[in-house]
Amino acid sequence: MPPAIRAHEVTKRYGTLTAVDRVDLTVEEGEVFGFLGHNGAGKSTLINMLLDFDRPSAGRLEVFGADCQTEGVAARSRMGVLPEGYGAYEGLTGRQHVQFAMESRGVGGEPLDLLDRVGITDAADRAADGYSKGMTQRLVFAMALVGEPDLLVLDEPTSGLDPAGAK
């Protein structure tokens, strides 16, 4: 079975700036792995390349054996993603956000189950664009859990959360 994530000699350059430099990495299925580093170290850049939002200048990235650039849809279909800085859609409730994520992924279920899992059931029918930053973070996490993905990719997952929410 291929690893959950494999990076081979991945480099990303923006002009003369090298944001990611020859990263070799293997994350096996079932492992918990975190990128640690200072601001500007290339953590989000590597995540964006995994998601095919950005292309490496050199090297190869795979998710469960699917090349992230040539088989991006297959790679992303196995991922749940909590991106950095995601905002809520204006006028949609929390429940509608999760329902939209379910429909987009082609899975059934009850949005309230996921909202309960992240602790914001009481705000399910409020407009999500009025949520606090921490509540929005929880909402997007619920959306990332839709369909029980094989791989969760969380960029700054505790941003805006109080200690209880981060736990």
XYZ file of C-alpha atoms in Angstrom:
167
model
C 0.000 0.000 0.000
C 1.430 3.414 -0.912
C 2.050 5.931 1.870
C -0.496 8.644 2.650
C 1.974 11.321 1.516
C 5.204 11.001 -0.395
C 7.359 13.965 -1.395
C 10.455 13.388 -3.499
C 12.966 16.221 -3.956
C 10.171 18.834 -3.905
C 11.325 22.369 -4.548
C 9.297 25.542 -5.042
C 10.857 28.760 -6.271
C 9.265 32.154 -6.765
C 11.792 33.965 -8.903
C 14.996 34.037 -6.848
C 13.221 33.025 -3.603
C 13.323 29.319 -2.755
C 10.256 28.676 -0.556
C 10.657 24.868 -0.382
C 14.035 23.262 -0.964
C 14.392 19.571 -1.951
C 11.949 18.098 0.558
C 11.924 14.314 0.852
C 9.139 13.050 3.070
C 7.069 9.927 3.633
C 3.996 9.913 5.874
C 2.491 6.467 6.326
C -1.241 5.851 6.587
C -2.345 6.217 10.205
C 0.505 8.563 11.159
C -0.029 12.008 12.600
C 2.477 14.411 11.096
C 2.964 18.146 11.514
C 5.022 20.717 9.675
C 6.749 22.968 12.185
C 8.688 26.094 11.341
C 8.787 29.849 11.462
C 6.572 32.080 9.330
C 7.716 31.865 5.733
C 9.353 28.440 6.165
C 7.264 26.913 3.349
C 4.702 24.925 5.361
C 1.627 26.336 3.611
C 3.436 26.272 0.260
C 4.001 22.524 0.620
C 0.347 22.022 1.598
C -0.769 24.074 -1.411
C 1.332 21.857 -3.671
C -0.251 18.735 -2.134
C -3.643 20.217 -3.027
C -2.444 21.208 -6.531
C -3.195 24.858 -5.768
C 0.453 25.511 -6.606
C 2.936 23.526 -8.671
C 6.410 22.477 -7.571
C 9.349 23.878 -9.530
C 10.935 20.434 -9.221
C 10.166 17.087 -7.633
C 7.032 15.008 -7.166
C 4.235 14.815 -4.569
C 1.844 11.889 -4.160
C -1.172 11.167 -1.960
C -1.929 7.442 -1.625
C 0.063 6.891 -4.819
C -1.778 9.525 -6.900
C 0.481 12.231 -8.333
C -0.805 15.538 -6.956
C -0.202 17.387 -10.218
C -1.227 14.872 -12.886
C -3.922 13.127 -10.806
C -4.994 16.035 -8.602
C -8.686 15.114 -8.502
C -7.895 11.550 -7.396
C -5.469 12.826 -4.753
C -7.885 15.447 -3.402
C -10.811 12.993 -3.366
C -9.164 11.204 -0.429
C -8.436 14.397 1.519
C -10.378 16.575 3.895
C -8.900 20.062 4.004
C -8.986 22.871 6.537
C -7.201 25.663 4.661
C -5.627 28.647 6.335
C -7.776 31.779 6.324
C -10.989 30.255 4.983
C -14.089 32.423 5.369
C -17.783 31.623 5.460
C -20.108 32.262 2.538
C -22.368 35.249 3.067
C -25.944 34.367 3.959
C -25.434 30.611 4.392
C -25.974 28.982 7.764
C -23.525 26.572 9.325
C -25.860 23.709 8.456
C -25.999 24.879 4.804
C -22.195 25.039 4.634
C -21.861 21.431 5.746
C -24.742 20.357 3.470
C -22.984 22.055 0.539
C -19.760 20.181 1.381
C -21.707 16.908 1.495
C -23.336 17.555 -1.867
C -20.002 18.597 -3.393
C -18.387 15.350 -2.247
C -21.422 13.264 -3.218
C -22.000 11.877 0.267
C -25.080 11.697 2.435
C -25.447 12.278 6.100
C -26.769 14.700 8.633
C -24.941 18.053 8.848
C -25.854 18.361 12.521
C -23.791 15.259 13.315
C -20.635 16.988 12.060
C -21.542 20.327 13.646
C -22.040 18.482 16.936
C -18.669 16.789 16.534
C -16.956 20.203 16.377
C -19.114 21.761 19.090
C -21.221 24.324 17.224
C -24.622 22.623 16.956
C -26.272 25.546 18.734
C -25.237 27.856 15.870
C -26.289 25.505 13.048
C -29.077 27.746 11.773
C -27.326 31.106 12.180
C -25.682 32.852 9.244
C -22.089 31.631 9.328
C -20.668 34.932 8.093
C -21.551 36.241 11.574
C -19.580 33.502 13.373
C -16.513 34.375 15.404
C -13.134 33.374 13.999
C -13.030 30.325 16.266
C -16.547 29.224 15.290
C -15.676 29.629 11.604
C -12.587 27.489 12.184
C -14.771 24.800 13.757
C -17.239 25.022 10.859
C -14.517 24.560 8.260
C -13.166 21.628 10.264
C -16.647 20.050 10.136
C -16.604 20.541 6.361
C -13.176 18.876 6.176
C -14.585 15.834 7.981
C -17.343 15.318 5.390
C -17.171 11.851 3.870
C -14.684 10.574 6.457
C -11.594 11.307 4.337
C -8.538 9.070 4.465
C -6.244 12.059 4.987
C -6.883 15.308 6.856
C -4.783 18.280 5.807
C -5.048 21.023 8.404
C -3.278 24.340 7.844
C -3.092 26.342 11.095
C -5.922 24.258 12.618
C -5.947 25.959 16.031
C -5.865 29.533 14.704
C -8.550 31.572 16.446
C -9.567 28.786 18.809
C -9.681 29.138 22.554
C -7.836 26.438 24.557
C -10.992 24.285 24.915
C -11.677 24.526 21.169
C -8.112 23.591 20.291
C -8.339 20.538 22.545
